[in-house]
mmCIF file with all atom_site columns, C-alpha atoms in Angstrom:
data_model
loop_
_atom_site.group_PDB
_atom_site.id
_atom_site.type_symbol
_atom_site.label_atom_id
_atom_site.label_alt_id
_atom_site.label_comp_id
_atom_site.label_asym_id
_atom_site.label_entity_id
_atom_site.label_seq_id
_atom_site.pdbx_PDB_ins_code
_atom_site.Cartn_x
_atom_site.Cartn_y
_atom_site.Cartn_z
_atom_site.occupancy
_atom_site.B_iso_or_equiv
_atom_site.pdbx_formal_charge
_atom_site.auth_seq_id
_atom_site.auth_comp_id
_atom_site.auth_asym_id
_atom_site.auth_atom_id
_atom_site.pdbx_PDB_model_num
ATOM 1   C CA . UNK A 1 1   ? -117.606 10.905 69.023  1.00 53.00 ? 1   UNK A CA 1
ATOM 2   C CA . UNK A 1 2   ? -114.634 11.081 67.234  1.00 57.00 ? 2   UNK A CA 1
ATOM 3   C CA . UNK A 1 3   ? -111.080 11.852 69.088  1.00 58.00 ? 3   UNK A CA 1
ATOM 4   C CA . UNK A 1 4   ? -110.599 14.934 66.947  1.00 60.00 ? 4   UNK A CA 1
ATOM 5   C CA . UNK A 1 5   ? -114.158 16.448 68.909  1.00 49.00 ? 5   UNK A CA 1
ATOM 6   C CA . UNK A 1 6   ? -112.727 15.576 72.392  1.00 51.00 ? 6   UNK A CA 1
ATOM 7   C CA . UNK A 1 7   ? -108.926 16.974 71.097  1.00 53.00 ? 7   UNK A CA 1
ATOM 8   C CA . UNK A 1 8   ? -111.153 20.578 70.412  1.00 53.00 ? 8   UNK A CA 1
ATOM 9   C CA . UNK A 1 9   ? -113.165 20.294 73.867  1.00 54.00 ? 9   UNK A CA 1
ATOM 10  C CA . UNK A 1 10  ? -110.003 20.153 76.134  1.00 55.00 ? 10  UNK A CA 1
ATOM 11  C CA . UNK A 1 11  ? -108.353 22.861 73.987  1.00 57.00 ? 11  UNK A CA 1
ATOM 12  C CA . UNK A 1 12  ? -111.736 24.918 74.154  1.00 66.00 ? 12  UNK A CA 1
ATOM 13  C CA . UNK A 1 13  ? -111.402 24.746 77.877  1.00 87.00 ? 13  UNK A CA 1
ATOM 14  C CA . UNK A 1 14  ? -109.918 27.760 79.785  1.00 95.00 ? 14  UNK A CA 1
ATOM 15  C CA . UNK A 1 15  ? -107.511 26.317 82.397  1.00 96.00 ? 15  UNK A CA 1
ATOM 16  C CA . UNK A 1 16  ? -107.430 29.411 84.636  1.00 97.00 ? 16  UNK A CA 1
ATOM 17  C CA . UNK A 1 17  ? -110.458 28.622 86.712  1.00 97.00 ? 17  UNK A CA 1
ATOM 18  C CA . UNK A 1 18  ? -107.907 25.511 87.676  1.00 97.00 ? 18  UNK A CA 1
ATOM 19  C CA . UNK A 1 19  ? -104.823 27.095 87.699  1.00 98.00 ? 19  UNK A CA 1
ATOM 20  C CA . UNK A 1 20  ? -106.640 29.438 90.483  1.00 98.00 ? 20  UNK A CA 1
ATOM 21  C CA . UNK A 1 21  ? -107.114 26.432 92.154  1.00 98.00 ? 21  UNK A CA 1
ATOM 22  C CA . UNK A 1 22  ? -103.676 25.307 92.329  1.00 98.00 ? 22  UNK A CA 1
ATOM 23  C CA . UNK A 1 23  ? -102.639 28.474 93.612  1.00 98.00 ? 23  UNK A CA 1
ATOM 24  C CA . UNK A 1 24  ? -105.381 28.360 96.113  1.00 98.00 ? 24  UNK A CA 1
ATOM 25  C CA . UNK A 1 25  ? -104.149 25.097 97.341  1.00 99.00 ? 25  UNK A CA 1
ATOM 26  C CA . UNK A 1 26  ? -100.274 25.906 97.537  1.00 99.00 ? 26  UNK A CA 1
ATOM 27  C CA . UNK A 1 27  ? -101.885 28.524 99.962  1.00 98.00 ? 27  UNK A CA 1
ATOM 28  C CA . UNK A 1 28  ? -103.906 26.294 101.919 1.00 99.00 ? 28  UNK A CA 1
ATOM 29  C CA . UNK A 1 29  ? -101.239 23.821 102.563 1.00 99.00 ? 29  UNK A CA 1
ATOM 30  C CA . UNK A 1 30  ? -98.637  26.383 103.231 1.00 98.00 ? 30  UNK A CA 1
ATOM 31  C CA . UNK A 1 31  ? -101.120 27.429 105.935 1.00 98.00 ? 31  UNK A CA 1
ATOM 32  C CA . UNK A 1 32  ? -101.868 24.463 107.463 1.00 98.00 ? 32  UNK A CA 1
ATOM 33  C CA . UNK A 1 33  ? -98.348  23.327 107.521 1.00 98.00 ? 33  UNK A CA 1
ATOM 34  C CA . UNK A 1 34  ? -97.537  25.937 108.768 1.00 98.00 ? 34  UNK A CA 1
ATOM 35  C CA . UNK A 1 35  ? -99.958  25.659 111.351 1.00 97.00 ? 35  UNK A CA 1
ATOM 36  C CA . UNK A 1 36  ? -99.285  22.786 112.256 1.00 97.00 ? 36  UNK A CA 1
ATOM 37  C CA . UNK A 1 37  ? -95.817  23.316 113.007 1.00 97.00 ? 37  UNK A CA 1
ATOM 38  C CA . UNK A 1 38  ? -96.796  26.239 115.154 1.00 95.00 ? 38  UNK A CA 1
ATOM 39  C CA . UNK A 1 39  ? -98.966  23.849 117.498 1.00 96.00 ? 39  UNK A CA 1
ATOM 40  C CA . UNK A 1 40  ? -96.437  20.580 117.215 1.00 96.00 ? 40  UNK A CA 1
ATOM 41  C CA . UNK A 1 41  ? -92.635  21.834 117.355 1.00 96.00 ? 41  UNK A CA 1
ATOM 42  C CA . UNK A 1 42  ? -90.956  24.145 119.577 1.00 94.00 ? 42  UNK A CA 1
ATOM 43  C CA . UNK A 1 43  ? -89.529  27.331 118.500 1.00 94.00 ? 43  UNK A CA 1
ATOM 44  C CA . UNK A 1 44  ? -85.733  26.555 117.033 1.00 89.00 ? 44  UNK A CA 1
ATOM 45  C CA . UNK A 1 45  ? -86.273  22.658 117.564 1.00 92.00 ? 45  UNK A CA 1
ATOM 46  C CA . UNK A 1 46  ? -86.684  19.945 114.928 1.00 93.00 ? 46  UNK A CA 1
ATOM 47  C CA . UNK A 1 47  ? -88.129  16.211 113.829 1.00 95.00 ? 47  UNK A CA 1
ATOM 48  C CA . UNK A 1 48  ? -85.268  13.988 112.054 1.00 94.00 ? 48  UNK A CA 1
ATOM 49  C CA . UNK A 1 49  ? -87.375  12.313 109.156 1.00 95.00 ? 49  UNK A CA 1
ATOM 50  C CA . UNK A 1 50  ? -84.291  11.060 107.074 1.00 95.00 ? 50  UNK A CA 1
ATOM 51  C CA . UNK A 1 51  ? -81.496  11.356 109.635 1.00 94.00 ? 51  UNK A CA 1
ATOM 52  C CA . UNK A 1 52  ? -78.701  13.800 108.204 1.00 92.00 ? 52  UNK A CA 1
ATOM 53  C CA . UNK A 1 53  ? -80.851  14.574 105.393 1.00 95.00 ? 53  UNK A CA 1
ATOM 54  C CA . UNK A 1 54  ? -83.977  15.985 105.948 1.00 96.00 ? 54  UNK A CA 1
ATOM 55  C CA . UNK A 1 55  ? -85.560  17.344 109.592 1.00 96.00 ? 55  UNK A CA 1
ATOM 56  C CA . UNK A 1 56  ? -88.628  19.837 110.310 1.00 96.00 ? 56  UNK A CA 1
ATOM 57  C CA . UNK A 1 57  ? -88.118  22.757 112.337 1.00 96.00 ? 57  UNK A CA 1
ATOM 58  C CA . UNK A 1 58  ? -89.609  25.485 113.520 1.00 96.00 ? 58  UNK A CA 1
ATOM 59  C CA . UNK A 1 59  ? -87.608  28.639 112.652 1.00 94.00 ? 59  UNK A CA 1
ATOM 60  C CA . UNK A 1 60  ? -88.720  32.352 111.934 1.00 92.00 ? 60  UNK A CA 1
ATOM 61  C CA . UNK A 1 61  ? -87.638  34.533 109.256 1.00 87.00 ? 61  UNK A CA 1
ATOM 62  C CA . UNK A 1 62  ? -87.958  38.083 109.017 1.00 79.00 ? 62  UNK A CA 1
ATOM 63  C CA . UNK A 1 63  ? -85.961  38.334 106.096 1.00 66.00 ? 63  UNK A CA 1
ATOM 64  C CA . UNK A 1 64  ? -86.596  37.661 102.098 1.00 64.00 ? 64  UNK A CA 1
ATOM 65  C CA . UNK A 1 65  ? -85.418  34.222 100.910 1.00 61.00 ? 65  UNK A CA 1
ATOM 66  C CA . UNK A 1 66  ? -82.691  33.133 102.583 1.00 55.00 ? 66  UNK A CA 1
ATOM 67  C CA . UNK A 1 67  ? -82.927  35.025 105.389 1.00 57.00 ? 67  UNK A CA 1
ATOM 68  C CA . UNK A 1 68  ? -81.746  38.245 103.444 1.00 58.00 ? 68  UNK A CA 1
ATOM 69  C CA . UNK A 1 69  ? -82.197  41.259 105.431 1.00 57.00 ? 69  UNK A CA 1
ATOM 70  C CA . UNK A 1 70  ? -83.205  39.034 108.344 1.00 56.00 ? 70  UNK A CA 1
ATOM 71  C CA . UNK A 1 71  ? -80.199  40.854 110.406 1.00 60.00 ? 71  UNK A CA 1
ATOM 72  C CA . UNK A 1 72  ? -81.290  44.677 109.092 1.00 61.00 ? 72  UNK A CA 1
ATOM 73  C CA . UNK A 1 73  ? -80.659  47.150 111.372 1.00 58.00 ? 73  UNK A CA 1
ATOM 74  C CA . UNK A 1 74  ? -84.363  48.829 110.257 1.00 68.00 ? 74  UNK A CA 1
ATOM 75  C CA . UNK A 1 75  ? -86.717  45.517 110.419 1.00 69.00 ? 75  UNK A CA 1
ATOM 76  C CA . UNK A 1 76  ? -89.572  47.616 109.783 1.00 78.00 ? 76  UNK A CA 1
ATOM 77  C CA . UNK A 1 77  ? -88.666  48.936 106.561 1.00 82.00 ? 77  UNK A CA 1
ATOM 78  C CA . UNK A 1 78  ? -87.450  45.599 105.456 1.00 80.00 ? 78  UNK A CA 1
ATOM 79  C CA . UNK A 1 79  ? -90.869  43.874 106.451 1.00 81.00 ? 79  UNK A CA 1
ATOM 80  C CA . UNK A 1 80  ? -92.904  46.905 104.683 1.00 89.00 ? 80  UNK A CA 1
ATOM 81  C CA . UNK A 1 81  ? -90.727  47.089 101.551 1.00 88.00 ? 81  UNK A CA 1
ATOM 82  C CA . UNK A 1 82  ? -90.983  43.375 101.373 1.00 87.00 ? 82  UNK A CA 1
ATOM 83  C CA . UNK A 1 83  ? -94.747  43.214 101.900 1.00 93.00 ? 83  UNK A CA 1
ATOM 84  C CA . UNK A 1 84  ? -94.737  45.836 98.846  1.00 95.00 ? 84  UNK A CA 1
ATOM 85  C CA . UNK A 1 85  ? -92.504  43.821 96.765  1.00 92.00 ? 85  UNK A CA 1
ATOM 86  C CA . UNK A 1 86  ? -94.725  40.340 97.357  1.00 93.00 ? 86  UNK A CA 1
ATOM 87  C CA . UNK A 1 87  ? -97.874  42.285 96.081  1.00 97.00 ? 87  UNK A CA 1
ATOM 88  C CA . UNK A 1 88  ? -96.424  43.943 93.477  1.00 97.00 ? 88  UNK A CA 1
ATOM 89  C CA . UNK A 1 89  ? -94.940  40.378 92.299  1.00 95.00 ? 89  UNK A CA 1
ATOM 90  C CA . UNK A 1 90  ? -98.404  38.556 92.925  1.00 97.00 ? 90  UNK A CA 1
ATOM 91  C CA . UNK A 1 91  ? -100.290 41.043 91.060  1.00 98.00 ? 91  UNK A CA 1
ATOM 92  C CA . UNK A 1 92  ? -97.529  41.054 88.250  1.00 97.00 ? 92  UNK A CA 1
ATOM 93  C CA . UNK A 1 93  ? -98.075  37.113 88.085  1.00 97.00 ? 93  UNK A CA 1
ATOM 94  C CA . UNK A 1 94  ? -101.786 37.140 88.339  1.00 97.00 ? 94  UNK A CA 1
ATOM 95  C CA . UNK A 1 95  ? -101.692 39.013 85.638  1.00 96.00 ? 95  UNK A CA 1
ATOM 96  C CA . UNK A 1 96  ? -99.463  36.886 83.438  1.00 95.00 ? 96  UNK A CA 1
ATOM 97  C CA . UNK A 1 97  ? -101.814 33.567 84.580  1.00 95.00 ? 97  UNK A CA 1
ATOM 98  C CA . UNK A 1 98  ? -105.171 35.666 83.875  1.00 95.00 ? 98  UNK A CA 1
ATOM 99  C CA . UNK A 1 99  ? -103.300 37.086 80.414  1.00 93.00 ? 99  UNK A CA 1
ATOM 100 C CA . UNK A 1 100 ? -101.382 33.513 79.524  1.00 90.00 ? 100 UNK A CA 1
ATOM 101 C CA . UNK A 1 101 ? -103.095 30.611 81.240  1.00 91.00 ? 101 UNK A CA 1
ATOM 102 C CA . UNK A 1 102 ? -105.862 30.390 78.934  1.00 94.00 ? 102 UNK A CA 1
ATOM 103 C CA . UNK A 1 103 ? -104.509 26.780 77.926  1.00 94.00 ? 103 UNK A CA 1
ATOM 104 C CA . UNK A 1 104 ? -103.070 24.684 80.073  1.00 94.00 ? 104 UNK A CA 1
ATOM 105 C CA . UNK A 1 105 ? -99.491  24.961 79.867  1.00 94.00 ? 105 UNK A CA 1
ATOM 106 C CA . UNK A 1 106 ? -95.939  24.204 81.836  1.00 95.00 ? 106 UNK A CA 1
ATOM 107 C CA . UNK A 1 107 ? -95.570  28.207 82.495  1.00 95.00 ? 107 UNK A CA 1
ATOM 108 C CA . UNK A 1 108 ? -99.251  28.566 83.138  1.00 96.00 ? 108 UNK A CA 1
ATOM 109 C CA . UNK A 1 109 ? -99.021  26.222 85.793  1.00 97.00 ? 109 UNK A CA 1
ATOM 110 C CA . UNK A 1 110 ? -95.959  27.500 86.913  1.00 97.00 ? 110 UNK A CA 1
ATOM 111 C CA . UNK A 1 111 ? -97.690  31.153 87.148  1.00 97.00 ? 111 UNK A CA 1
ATOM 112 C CA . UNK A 1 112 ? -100.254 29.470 89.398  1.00 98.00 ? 112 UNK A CA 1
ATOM 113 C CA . UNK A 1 113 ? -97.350  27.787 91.790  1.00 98.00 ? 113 UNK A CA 1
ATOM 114 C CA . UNK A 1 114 ? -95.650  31.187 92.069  1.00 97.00 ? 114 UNK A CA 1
ATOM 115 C CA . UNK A 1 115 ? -98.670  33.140 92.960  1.00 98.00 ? 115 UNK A CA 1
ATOM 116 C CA . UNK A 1 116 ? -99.925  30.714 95.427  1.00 98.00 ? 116 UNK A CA 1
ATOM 117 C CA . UNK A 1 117 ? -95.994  30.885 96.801  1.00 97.00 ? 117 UNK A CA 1
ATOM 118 C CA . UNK A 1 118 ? -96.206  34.501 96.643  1.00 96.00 ? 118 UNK A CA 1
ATOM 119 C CA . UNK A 1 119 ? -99.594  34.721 98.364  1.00 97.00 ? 119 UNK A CA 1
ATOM 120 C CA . UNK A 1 120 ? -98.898  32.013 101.035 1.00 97.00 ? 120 UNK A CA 1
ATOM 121 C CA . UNK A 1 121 ? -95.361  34.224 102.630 1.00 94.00 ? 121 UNK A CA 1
ATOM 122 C CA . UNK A 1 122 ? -97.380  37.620 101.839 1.00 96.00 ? 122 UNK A CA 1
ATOM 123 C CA . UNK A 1 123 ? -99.773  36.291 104.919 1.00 96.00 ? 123 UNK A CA 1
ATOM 124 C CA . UNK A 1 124 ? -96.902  35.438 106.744 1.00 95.00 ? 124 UNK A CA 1
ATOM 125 C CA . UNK A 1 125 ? -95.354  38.814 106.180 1.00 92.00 ? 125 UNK A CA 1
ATOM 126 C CA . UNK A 1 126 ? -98.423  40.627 106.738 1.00 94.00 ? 126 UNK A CA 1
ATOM 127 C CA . UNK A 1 127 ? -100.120 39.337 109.305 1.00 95.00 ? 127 UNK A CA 1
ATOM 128 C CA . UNK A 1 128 ? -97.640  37.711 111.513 1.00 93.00 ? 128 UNK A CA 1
ATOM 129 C CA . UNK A 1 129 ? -95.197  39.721 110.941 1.00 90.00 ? 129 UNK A CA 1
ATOM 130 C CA . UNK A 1 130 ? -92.670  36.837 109.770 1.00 91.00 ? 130 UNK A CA 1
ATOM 131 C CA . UNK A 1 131 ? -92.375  33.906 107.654 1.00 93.00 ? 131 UNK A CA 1
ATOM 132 C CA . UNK A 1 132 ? -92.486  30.391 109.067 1.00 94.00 ? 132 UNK A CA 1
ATOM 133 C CA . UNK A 1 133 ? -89.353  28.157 107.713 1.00 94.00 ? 133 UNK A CA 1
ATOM 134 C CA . UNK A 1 134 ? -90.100  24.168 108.713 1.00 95.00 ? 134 UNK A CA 1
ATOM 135 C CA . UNK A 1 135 ? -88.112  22.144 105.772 1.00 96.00 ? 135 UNK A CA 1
ATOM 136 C CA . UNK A 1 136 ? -83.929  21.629 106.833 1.00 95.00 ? 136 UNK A CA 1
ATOM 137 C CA . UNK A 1 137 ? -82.328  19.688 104.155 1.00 96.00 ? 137 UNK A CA 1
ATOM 138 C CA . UNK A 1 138 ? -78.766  18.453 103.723 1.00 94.00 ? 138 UNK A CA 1
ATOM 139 C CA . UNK A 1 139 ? -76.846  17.282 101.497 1.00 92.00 ? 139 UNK A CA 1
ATOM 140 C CA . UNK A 1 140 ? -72.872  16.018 102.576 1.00 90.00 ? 140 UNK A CA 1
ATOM 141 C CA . UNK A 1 141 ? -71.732  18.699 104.789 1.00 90.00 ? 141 UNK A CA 1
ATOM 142 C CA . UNK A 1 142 ? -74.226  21.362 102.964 1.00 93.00 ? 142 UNK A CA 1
ATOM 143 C CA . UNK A 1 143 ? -76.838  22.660 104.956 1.00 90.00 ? 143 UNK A CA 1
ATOM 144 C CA . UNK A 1 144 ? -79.525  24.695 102.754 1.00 88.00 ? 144 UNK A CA 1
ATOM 145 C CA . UNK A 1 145 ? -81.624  27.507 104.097 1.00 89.00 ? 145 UNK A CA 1
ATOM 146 C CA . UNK A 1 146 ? -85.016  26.254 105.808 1.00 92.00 ? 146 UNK A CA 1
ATOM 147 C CA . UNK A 1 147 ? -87.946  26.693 103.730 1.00 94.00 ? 147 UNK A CA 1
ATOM 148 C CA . UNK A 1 148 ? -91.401  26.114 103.410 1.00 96.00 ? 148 UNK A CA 1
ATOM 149 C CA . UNK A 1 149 ? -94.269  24.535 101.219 1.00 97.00 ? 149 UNK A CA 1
ATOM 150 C CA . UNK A 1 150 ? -94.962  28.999 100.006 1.00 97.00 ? 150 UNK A CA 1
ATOM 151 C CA . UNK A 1 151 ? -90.983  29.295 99.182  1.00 95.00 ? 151 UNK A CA 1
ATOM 152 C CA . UNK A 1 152 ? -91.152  25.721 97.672  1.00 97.00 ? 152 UNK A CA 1
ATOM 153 C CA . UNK A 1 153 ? -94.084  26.227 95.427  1.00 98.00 ? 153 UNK A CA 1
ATOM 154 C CA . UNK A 1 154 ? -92.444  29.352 93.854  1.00 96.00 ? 154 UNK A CA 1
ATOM 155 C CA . UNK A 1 155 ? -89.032  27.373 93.137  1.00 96.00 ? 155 UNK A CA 1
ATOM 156 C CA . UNK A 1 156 ? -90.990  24.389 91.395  1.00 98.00 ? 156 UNK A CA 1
ATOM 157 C CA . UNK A 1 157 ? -93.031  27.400 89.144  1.00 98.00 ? 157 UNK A CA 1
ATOM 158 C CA . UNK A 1 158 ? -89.624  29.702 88.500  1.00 97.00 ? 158 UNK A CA 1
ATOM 159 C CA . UNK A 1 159 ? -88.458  26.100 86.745  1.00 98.00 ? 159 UNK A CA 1
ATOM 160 C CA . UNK A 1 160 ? -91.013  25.246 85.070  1.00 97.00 ? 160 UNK A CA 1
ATOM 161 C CA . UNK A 1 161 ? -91.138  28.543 83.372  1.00 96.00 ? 161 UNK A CA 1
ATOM 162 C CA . UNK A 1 162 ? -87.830  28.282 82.532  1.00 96.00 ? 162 UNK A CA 1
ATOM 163 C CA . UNK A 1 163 ? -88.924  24.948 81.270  1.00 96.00 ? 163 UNK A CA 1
ATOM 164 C CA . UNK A 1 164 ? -91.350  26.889 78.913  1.00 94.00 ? 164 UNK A CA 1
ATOM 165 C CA . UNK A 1 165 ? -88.827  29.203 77.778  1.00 93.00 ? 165 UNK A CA 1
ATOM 166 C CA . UNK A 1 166 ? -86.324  26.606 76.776  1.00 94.00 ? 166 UNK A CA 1
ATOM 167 C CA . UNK A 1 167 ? -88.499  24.232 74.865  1.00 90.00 ? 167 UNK A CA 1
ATOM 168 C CA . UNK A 1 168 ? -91.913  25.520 74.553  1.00 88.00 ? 168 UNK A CA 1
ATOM 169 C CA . UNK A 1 169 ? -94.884  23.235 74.489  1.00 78.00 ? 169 UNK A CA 1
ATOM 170 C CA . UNK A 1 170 ? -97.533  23.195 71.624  1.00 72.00 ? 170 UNK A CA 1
ATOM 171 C CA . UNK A 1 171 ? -100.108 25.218 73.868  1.00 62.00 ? 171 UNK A CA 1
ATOM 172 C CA . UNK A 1 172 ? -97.679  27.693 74.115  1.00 58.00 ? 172 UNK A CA 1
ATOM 173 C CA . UNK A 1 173 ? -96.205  27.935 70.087  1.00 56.00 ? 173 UNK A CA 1
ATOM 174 C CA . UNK A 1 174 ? -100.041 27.313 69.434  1.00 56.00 ? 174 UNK A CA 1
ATOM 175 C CA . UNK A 1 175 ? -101.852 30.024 71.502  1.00 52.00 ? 175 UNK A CA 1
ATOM 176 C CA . UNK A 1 176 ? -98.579  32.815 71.738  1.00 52.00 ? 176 UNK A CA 1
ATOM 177 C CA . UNK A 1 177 ? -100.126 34.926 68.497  1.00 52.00 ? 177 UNK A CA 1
ATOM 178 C CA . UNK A 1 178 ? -103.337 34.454 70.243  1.00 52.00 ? 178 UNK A CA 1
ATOM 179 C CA . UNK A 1 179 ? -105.378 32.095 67.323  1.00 51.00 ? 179 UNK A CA 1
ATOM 180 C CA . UNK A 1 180 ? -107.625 29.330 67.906  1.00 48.00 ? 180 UNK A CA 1
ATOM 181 C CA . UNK A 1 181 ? -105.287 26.507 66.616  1.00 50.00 ? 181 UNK A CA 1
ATOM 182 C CA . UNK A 1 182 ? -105.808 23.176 68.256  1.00 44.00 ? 182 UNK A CA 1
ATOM 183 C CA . UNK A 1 183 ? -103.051 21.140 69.135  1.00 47.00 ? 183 UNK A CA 1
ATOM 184 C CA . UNK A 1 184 ? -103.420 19.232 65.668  1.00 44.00 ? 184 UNK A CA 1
ATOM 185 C CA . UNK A 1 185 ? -103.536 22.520 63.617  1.00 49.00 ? 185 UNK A CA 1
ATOM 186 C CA . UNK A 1 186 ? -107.450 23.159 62.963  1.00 46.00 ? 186 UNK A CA 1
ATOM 187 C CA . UNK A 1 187 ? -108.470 26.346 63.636  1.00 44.00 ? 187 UNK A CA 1
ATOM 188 C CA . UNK A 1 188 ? -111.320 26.180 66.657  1.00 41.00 ? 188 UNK A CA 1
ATOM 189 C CA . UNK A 1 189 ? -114.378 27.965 65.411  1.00 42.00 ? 189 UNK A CA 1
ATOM 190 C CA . UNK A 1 190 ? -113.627 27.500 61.752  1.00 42.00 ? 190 UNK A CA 1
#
């Protein structure tokens, strides 16, 4: 079999089915870390892993990223009107993943990271009624915002779509007018 057949095979393939998967396990680990941190660290304590670098804690936020609105004077509204916002933004980027991740891609996968992101602090917003914040980082006399494996997840996909949009890969110049072009030029099907 020649390379040219296997080229058209992995092109034939739809990637969602996987990219599902990623964004099912950005939610499971955000869980479990999550979970774990619950059971292992007291509230507002931390583990030094790189001293004056890096620690996990244990911290809540009841506020967007960055702790924004975490000090509202209505908590309520902020944790509804952020629970709207998160599926409202999941749904948006399912929807760009179901409509764009055909081929496998560097925004397709970052669709996948931000919806499993999305997904993972929804719970958190939802059910607990907060978001759990484990990873302290800094860097000199800079201390960053805790975050988590959810907020993570959604950084790593916001740049690699911005990746896409600044040089876009062959899927992407291939597949945007929505032909069968392999990545060689032949025209699947043809």
């Amino acid at each position: 079999m020649s390379t040219e057949w296997h080229t058209e095979q992995r092109s034939r393939r739809d990637a969602r089915p996987w990219l599902l998967l990623i964004a099912f396990v950005v939610v499971l680990l955000d869980r479990l870390s999550k979970i774990a941190v619950e059971h292992h660290i007291s509230m507002g304590s931390g583990k030094v892993i790189i001293p004056k670098v890096f620690r996990i804690t244990h911290v809540l936020n009841t506020g967007a990223a960055f702790s924004m609105f975490a000090e509202s004077a209505s908590p309520l509204a902020v944790r509804i009107g952020l629970i709207i916002f998160s599926i409202i933004a999941a749904l948006a980027v399912l929807f760009m993943l179901v409509r764009y991740g055909k081929h496998w891609s560097a925004a397709s996968v970052g669709f996948a990271l931000v919806l499993g992101g999305a997904i993972g602090n929804l719970y958190d917003r939802a059910v607990l009624h907060y978001v759990i914040d484990f990873l302290e980082v800094h860097i000199g006399s800079y201390h960053w915002p805790d975050f988590n494996i959810a907020d993570s997840a959604i950084s790593v996909g916001a740049v690699l779509l911005l990746v896409e949009m600044i040089w876009p890969s062959e899927s992407a110049t291939d597949h945007a007018d929505g032909s069968n072009k392999t990545a060689n030029g032949d025209v699947l099907g043809a």
